[in-house]
Coordinates of C-alpha atoms and ligand atoms in Angstrom, one line a residue:
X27 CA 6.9 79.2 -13.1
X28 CA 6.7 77.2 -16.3
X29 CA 7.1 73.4 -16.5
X30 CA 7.1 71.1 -19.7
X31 CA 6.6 67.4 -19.1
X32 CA 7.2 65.0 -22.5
X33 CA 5.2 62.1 -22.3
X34 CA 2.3 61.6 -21.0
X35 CA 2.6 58.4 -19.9
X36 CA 3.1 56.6 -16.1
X37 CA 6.0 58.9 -15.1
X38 CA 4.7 62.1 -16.7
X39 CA 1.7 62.1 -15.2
X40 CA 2.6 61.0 -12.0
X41 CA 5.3 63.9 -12.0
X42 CA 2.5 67.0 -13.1
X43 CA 0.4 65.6 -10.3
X44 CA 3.1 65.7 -7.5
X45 CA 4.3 69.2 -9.3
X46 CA 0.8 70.9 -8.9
X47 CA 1.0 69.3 -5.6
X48 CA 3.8 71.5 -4.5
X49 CA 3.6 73.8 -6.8
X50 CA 0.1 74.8 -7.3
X51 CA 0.5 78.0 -9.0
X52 CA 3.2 76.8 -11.5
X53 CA 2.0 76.3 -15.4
X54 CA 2.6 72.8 -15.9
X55 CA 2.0 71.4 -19.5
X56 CA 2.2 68.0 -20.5
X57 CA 3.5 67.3 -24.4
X58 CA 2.2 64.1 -25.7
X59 CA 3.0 62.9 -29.4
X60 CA -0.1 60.6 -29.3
X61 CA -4.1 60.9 -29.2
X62 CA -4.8 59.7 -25.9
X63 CA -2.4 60.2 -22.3
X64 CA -1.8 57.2 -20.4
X65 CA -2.6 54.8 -23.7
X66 CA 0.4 51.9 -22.0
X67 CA -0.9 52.4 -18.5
X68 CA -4.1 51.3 -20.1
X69 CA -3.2 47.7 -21.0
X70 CA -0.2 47.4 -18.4
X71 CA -0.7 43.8 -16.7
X72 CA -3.0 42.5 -19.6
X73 CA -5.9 45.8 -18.7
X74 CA -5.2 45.1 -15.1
X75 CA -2.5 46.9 -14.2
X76 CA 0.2 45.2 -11.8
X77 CA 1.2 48.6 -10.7
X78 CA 3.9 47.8 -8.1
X79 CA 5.2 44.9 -6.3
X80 CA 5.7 44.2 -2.5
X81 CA 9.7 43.3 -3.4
X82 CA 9.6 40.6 -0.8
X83 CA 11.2 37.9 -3.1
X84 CA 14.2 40.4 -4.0
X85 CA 17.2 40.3 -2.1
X86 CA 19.2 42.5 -4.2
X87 CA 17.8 45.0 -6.1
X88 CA 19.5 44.1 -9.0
X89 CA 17.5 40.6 -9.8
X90 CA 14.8 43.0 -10.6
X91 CA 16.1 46.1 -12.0
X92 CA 19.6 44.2 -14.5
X93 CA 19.6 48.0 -15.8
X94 CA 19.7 51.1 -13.0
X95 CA 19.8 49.0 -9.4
X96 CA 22.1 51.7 -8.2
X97 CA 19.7 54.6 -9.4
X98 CA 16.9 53.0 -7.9
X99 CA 17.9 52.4 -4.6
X100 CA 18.8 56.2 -4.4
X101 CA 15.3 57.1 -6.1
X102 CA 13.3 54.5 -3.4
X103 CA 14.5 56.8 -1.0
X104 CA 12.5 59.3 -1.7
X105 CA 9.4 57.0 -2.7
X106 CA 9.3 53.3 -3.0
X107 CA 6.7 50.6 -3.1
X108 CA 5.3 51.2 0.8
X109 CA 5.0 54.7 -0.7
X110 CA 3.1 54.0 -4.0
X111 CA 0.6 51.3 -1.7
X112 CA 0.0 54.5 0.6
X113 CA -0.1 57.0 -2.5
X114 CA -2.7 54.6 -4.2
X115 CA -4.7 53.3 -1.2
X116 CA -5.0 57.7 0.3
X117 CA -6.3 58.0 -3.6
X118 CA -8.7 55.6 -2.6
X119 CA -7.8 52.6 -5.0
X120 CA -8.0 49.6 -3.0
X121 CA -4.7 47.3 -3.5
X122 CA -4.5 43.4 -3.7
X123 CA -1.0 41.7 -2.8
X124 CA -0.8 38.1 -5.1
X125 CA 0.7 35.3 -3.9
X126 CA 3.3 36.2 -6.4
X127 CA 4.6 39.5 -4.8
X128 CA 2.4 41.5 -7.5
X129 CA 0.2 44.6 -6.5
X130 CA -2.6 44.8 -8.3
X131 CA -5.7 47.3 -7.8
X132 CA -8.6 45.2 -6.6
X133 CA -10.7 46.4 -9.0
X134 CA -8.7 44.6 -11.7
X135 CA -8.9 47.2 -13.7
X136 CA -6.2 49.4 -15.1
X137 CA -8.6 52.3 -16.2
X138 CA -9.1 52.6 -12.5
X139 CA -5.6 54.0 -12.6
X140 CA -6.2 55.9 -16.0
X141 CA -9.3 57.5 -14.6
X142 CA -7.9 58.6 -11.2
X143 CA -4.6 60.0 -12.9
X144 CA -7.1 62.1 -15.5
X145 CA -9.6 63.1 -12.6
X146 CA -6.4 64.6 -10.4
X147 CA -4.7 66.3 -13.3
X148 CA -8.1 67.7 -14.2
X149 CA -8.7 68.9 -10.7
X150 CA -5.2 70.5 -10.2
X151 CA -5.3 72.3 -13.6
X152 CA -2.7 70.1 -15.5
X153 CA -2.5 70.9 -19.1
X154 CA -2.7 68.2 -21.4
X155 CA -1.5 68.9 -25.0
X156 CA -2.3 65.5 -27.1
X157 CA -0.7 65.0 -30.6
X158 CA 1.9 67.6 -29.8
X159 CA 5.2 65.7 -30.5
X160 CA 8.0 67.0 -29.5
X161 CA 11.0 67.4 -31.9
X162 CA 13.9 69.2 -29.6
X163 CA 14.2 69.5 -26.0
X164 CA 16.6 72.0 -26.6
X165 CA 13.9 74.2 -27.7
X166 CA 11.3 73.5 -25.4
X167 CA 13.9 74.2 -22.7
X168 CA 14.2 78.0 -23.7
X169 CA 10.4 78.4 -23.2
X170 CA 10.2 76.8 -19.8
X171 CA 12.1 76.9 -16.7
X172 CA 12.3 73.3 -15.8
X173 CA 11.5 70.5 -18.2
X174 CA 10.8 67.0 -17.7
X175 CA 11.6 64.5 -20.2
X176 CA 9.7 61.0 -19.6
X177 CA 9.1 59.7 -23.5
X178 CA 9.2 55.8 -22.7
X179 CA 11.6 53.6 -24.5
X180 CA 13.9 56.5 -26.2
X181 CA 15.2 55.5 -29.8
X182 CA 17.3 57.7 -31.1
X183 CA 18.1 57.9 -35.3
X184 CA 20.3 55.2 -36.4
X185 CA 23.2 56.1 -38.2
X186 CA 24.5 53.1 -40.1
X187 CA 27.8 52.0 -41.7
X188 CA 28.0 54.6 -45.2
X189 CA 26.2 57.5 -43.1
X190 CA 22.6 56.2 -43.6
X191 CA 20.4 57.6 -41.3
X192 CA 17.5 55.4 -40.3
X193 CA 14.9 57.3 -38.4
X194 CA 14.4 56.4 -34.6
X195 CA 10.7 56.8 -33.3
X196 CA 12.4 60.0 -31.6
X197 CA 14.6 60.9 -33.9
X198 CA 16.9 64.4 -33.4
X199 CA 15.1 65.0 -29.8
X200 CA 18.3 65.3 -27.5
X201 CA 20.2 67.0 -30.9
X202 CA 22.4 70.1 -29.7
X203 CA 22.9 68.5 -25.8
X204 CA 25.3 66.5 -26.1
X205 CA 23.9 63.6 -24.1
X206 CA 25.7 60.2 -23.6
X207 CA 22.7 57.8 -25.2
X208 CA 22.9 54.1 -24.6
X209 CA 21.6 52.2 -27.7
X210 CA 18.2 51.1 -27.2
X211 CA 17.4 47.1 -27.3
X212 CA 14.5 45.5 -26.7
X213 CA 13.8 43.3 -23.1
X214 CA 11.3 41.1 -21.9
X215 CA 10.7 38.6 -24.8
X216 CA 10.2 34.8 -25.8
X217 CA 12.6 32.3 -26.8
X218 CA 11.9 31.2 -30.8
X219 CA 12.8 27.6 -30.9
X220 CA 12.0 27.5 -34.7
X221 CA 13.6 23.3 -34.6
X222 CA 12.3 21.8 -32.1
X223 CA 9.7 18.9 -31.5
X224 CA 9.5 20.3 -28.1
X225 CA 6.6 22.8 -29.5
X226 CA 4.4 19.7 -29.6
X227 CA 3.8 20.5 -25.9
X228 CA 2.9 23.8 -26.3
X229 CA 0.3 24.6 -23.1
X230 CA 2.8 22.7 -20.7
X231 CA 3.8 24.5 -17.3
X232 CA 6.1 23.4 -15.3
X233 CA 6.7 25.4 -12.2
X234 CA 10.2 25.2 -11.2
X235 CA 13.2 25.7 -13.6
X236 CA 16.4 27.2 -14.1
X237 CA 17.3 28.4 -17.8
X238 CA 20.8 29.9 -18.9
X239 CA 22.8 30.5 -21.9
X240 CA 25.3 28.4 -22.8
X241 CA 28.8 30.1 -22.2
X242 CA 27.7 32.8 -20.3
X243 CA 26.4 33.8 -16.3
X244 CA 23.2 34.6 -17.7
X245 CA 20.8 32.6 -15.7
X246 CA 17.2 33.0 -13.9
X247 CA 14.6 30.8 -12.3
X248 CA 10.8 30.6 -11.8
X249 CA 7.5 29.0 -14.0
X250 CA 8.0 27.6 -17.8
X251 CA 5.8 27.6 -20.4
X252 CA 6.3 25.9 -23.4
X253 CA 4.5 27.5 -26.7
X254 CA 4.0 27.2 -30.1
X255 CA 6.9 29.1 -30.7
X256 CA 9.5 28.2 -28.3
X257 CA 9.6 29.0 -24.4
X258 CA 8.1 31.9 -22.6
X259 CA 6.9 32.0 -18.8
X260 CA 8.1 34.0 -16.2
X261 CA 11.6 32.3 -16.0
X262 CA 12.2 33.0 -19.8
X263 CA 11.3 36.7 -19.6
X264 CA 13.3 37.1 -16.2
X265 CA 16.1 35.9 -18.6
X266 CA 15.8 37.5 -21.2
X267 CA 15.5 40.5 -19.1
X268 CA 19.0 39.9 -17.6
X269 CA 20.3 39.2 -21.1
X270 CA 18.7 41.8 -23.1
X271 CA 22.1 43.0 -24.6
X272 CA 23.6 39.9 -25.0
X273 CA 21.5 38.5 -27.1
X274 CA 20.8 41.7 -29.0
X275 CA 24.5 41.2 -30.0
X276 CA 24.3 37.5 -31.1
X277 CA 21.4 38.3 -32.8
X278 CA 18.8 36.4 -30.9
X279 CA 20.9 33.0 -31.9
X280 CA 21.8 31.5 -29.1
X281 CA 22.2 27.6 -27.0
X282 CA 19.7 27.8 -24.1
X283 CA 20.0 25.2 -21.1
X284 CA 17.0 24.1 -19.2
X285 CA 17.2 22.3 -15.9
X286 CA 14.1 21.0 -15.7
X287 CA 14.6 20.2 -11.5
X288 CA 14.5 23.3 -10.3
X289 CA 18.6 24.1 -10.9
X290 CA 19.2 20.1 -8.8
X291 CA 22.4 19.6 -10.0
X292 CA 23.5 16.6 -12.1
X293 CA 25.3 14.1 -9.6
X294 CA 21.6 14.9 -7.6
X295 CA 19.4 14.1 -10.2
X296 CA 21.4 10.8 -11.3
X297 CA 21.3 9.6 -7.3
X298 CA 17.8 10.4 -7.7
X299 CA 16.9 8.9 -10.8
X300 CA 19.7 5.7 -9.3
X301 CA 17.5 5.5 -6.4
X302 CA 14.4 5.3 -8.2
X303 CA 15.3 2.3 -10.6
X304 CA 16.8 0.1 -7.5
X305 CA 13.1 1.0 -5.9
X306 CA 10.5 0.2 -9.0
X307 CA 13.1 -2.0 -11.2
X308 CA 9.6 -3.3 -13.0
X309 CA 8.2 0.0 -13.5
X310 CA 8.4 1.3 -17.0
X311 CA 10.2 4.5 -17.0
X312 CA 7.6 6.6 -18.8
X313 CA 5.6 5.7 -16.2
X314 CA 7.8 7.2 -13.3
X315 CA 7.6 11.1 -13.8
X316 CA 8.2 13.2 -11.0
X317 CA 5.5 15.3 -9.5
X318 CA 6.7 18.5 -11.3
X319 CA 7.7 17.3 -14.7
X320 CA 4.1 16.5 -16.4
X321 CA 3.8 13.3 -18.0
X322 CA 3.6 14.3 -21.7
X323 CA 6.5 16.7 -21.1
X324 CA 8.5 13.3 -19.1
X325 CA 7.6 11.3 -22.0
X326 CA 9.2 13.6 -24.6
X327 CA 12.3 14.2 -22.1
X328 CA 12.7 10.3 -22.0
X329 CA 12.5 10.1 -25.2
X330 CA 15.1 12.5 -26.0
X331 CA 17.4 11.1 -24.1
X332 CA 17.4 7.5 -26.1
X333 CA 15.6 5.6 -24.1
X334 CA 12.7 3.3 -25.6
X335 CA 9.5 3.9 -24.5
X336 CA 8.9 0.7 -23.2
X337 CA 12.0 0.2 -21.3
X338 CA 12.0 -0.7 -17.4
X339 CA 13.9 1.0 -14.7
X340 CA 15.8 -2.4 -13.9
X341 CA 16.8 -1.8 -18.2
X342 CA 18.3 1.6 -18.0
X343 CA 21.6 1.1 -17.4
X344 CA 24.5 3.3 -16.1
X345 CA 24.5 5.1 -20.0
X346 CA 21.1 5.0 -20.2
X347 CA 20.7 6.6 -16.2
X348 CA 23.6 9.3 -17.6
X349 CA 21.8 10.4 -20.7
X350 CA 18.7 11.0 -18.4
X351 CA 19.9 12.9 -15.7
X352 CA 21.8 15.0 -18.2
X353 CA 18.6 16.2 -20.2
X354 CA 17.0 16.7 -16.8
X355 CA 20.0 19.1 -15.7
X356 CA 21.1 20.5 -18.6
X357 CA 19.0 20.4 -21.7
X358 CA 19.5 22.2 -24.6
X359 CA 17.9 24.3 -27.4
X360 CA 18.9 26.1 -30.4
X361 CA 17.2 29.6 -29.7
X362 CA 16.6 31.6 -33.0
X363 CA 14.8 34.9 -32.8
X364 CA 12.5 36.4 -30.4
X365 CA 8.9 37.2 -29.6
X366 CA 6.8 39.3 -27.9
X367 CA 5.4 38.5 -24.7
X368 CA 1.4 39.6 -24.7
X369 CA 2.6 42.7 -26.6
X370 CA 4.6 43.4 -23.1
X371 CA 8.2 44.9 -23.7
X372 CA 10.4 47.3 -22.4
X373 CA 13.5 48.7 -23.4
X374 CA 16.8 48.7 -22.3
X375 CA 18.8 51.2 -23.1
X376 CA 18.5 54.9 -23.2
X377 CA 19.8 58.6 -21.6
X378 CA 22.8 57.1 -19.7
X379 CA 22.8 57.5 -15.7
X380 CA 26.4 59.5 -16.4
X381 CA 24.2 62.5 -17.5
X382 CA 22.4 62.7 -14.1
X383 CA 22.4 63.9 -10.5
X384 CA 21.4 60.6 -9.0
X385 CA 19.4 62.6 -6.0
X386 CA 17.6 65.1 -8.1
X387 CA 17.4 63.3 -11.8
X388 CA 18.5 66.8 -12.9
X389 CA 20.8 66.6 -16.2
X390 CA 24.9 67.6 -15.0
X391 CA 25.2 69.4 -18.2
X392 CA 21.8 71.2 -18.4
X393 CA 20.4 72.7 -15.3
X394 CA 16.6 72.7 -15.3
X395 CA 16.5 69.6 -17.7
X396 CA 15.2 66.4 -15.7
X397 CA 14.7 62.4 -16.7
X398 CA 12.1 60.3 -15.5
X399 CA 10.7 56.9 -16.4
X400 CA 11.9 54.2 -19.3
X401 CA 13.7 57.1 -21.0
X402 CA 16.3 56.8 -18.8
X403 CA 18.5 53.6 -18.7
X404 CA 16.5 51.6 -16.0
X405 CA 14.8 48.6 -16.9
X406 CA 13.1 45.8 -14.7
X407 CA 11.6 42.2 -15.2
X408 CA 8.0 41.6 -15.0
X409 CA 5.9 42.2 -11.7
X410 CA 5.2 45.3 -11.7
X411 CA 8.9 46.7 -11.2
X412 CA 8.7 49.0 -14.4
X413 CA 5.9 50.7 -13.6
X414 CA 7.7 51.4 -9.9
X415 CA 10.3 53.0 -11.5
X416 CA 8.0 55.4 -13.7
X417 CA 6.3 56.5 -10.1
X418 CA 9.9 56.8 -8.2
X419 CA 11.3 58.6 -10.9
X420 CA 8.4 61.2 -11.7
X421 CA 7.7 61.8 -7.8
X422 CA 11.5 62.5 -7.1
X423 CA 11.7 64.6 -10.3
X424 CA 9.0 66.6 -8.8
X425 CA 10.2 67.2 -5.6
X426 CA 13.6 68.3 -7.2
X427 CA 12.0 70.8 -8.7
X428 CA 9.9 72.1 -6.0
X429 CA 12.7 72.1 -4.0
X430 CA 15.0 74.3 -6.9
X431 CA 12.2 77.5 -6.6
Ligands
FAD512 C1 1.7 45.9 -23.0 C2 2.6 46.3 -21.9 C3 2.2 45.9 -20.6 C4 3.0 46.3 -19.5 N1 2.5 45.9 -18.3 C5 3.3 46.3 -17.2 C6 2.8 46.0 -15.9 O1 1.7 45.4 -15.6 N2 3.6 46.4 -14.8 C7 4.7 47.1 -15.0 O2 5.4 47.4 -14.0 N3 5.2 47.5 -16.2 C8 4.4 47.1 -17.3 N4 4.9 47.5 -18.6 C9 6.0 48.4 -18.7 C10 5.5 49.8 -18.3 O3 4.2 50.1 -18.9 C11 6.4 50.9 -18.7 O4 7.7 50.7 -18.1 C12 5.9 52.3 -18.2 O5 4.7 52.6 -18.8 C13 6.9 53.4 -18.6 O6 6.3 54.6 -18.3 P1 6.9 56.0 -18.9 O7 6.0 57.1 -18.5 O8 8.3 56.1 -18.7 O9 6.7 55.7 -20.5 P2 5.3 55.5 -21.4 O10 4.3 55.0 -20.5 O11 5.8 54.8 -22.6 O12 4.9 57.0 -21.7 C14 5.7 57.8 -22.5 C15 4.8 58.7 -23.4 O13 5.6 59.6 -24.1 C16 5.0 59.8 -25.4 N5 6.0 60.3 -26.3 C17 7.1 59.6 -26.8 N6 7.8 60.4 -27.6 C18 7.3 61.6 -27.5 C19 7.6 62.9 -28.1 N7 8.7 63.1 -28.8 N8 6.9 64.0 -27.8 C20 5.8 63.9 -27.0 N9 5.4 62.7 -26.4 C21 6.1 61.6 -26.7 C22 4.4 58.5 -25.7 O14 3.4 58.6 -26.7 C23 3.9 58.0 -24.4 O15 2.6 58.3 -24.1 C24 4.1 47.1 -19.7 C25 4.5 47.5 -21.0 C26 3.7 47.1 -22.1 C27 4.2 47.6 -23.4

């Protein structure tokens, strides 16, 4: 038996290793377009590698995978995180569980991962052909008997009002299979806040927000950091994650709401903040942040909301009191453009999960034809959810096929 995998990234070579596993006598050869396999896994989680996650802060699988939930919980049933801890920890890299539900290898090291995946294909007899792109499934599907696409973030050729063709990094690959392609937009990114004096703070962390879009359900919660761009931190990405298309639509111009108390709402915050100036009505107020706003970031925030630097709480005033606990609830930016986050994307978008058997990621229309990894249109936050999905979706494609012979 003949198998081509595309890609030899996370999900490809996850897949060859499982397929020799099962299959040892099959030819399995792996296509890659670039010089090196495994070039992402390499620098996933900054060179560390935050190759799963324990899922323990998830309570639907959708606040971590906005793109594919459905697919996923199908695909963890044949191999989830408990499975890729085992798979890992048998393979003899030691794990580490953060405090933040990320799964790390204790080494710290992501070419511990690149190594072992090398050393097994190696051993099992994997064939590896770098700087072999490949052009057209179709034709790489007459020479094989199953074939495995797993290419990453798939961007097809543009075609463009007037029949331009603009050139995807993939262009014609699917041509002649008549595959139902969801356009491909980018995810996980940082707000550009090109206007505002909050940049002055950049370095400033504050644990607990909420950020949303103005006008829409978007919304997401966690750590905030402020930059020299604009706003990034876990919170940010999570949104962005959840708003990838969105905001691809309104061309990365859009009114971003920060609550800076942890999603309190209003009436809470301006009880609070009433509270406060009947308790310290000598106190100046840029004197009296909170424990989780820091004091530069309270200073601007006070500021912003007109009132003088020097004023006292028994000064404030019912307006004064209003305009506070409304920039603490619901402040507001102008977002315009995005950035990347430590060169850390991924992309929404790509084959659509009509054109697959969602128990054996075999193609409906092409038998033999399967899709694993970011190719497909599955996307995650941060935290090592993406990198779950490439092991899920290679190991099930694997089985499938070891199953089919
Ligand atoms: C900088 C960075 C850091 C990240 N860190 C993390 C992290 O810590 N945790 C996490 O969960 N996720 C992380 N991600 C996301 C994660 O790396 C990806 O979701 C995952 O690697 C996808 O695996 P894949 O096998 O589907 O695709 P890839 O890893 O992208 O592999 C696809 C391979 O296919 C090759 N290819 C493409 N087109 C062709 C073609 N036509 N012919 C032949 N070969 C082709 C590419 O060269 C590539 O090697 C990170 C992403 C980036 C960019």
């Amino acid at each position: 038996m003949k198998i081509a995998i595309i890609g030899a990234g996370a999900a490809g070579c996850f897949c060859a290793i499982e397929l020799k596993r099962r299959l040892p006598y099959a030819i399995v050869d792996i296509y890659e377009a670039g010089n090196k396999p495994l070039a992402k896994v390499a620098i996933t989680g900054g060179g560390r590698c935050n190759l799963t996650n324990s899922f323990e802060s998830i309570d639907n699988l959708k606040e971590a995978y906005p793109r594919g939930d459905k697919l996923m919980r199908k695909v963890f049933s044949a191999f989830d995180n408990r499975d890729t801890w085992e798979w890992f920890e048998n393979e003899g890299v030691k794990l580490v569980l953060q405090d933040d539900h990320c799964v790390f290898p204790a080494s710290q090291d992501a070419m511990q991962i690149v190594n072992l995946f090398l050393t097994r294909m190696r051993q099992l007899g994997v064939n590896i052909l770098t700087r072999h792109k490949v052009d057209s499934v179709k034709s790489l599907m007459d020479e094989y008997d199953a074939t495995v696409v797993t290419i990453g973030g798939y961007h097809p050729k543009t075609v463009i009002p007037g029949g331009t063709v603009i050139p995807g990094r993939t262009g014609d690959l699917f041509e002649g299979l008549d595959l139902e392609i969801v356009p491909p937009v980018p995810s996980l990114f940082t707000f550009n806040l090109p206007s505002s004096p909050v940049r002055d703070l950049m370095g400033t962390v504050v644990e607990d927000v909420t950020v949303s879009l103005a006008g829409t359900r978007f919304k997401a919660s966690g750590p905030l950091l402020i930059t020299h761009w604009g706003m990034s931190g876990p919170a940010v990405l999570k949104l962005s994650s959840y708003a990838a298309r969105y905001l691809a639509e309104v061309r990365y111009d859009s009114t971003l709401l920060v609550n800076w108390c942890g999603g309190v709402d209003l009436d809470s915050v301006r009880s609070t903040l009433q509270r406060n100036a009947v308790k310290n009505p000598l106190k100046l107020i840029i004197n009296s942040h909170p424990e989780y706003i820091p004091s530069r970031l309270w200073t601007y925030l006070v500021t912003k909301s007109k009132i003088r630097e020097d004023a006292r709480w028994a000064e404030i005033g019912p307006k004064g009191l209003n305009r506070l606990a409304e920039t603490l609830s619901n402040d507001t930016y102008h977002i315009k453009g995005q950035s990347r986050f430590k060169e850390e994307f991924v992309t929404c978008g790509g084959v659509s999960l009509t054109n697959i058997n969602n128990k054996t990621l075999e193609c409906v229309k092409h038998p033999g034809l399967y899709f694993a990894g970011e190719v497909l249109d599955v996307d995650a936050i941060t935290g090592g959810f993406n990198l779950q999905a490439a092991w899920s979706t290679g190991f099930l494609a694997a089985v499938s096929i070891a199953k089919r012979t």
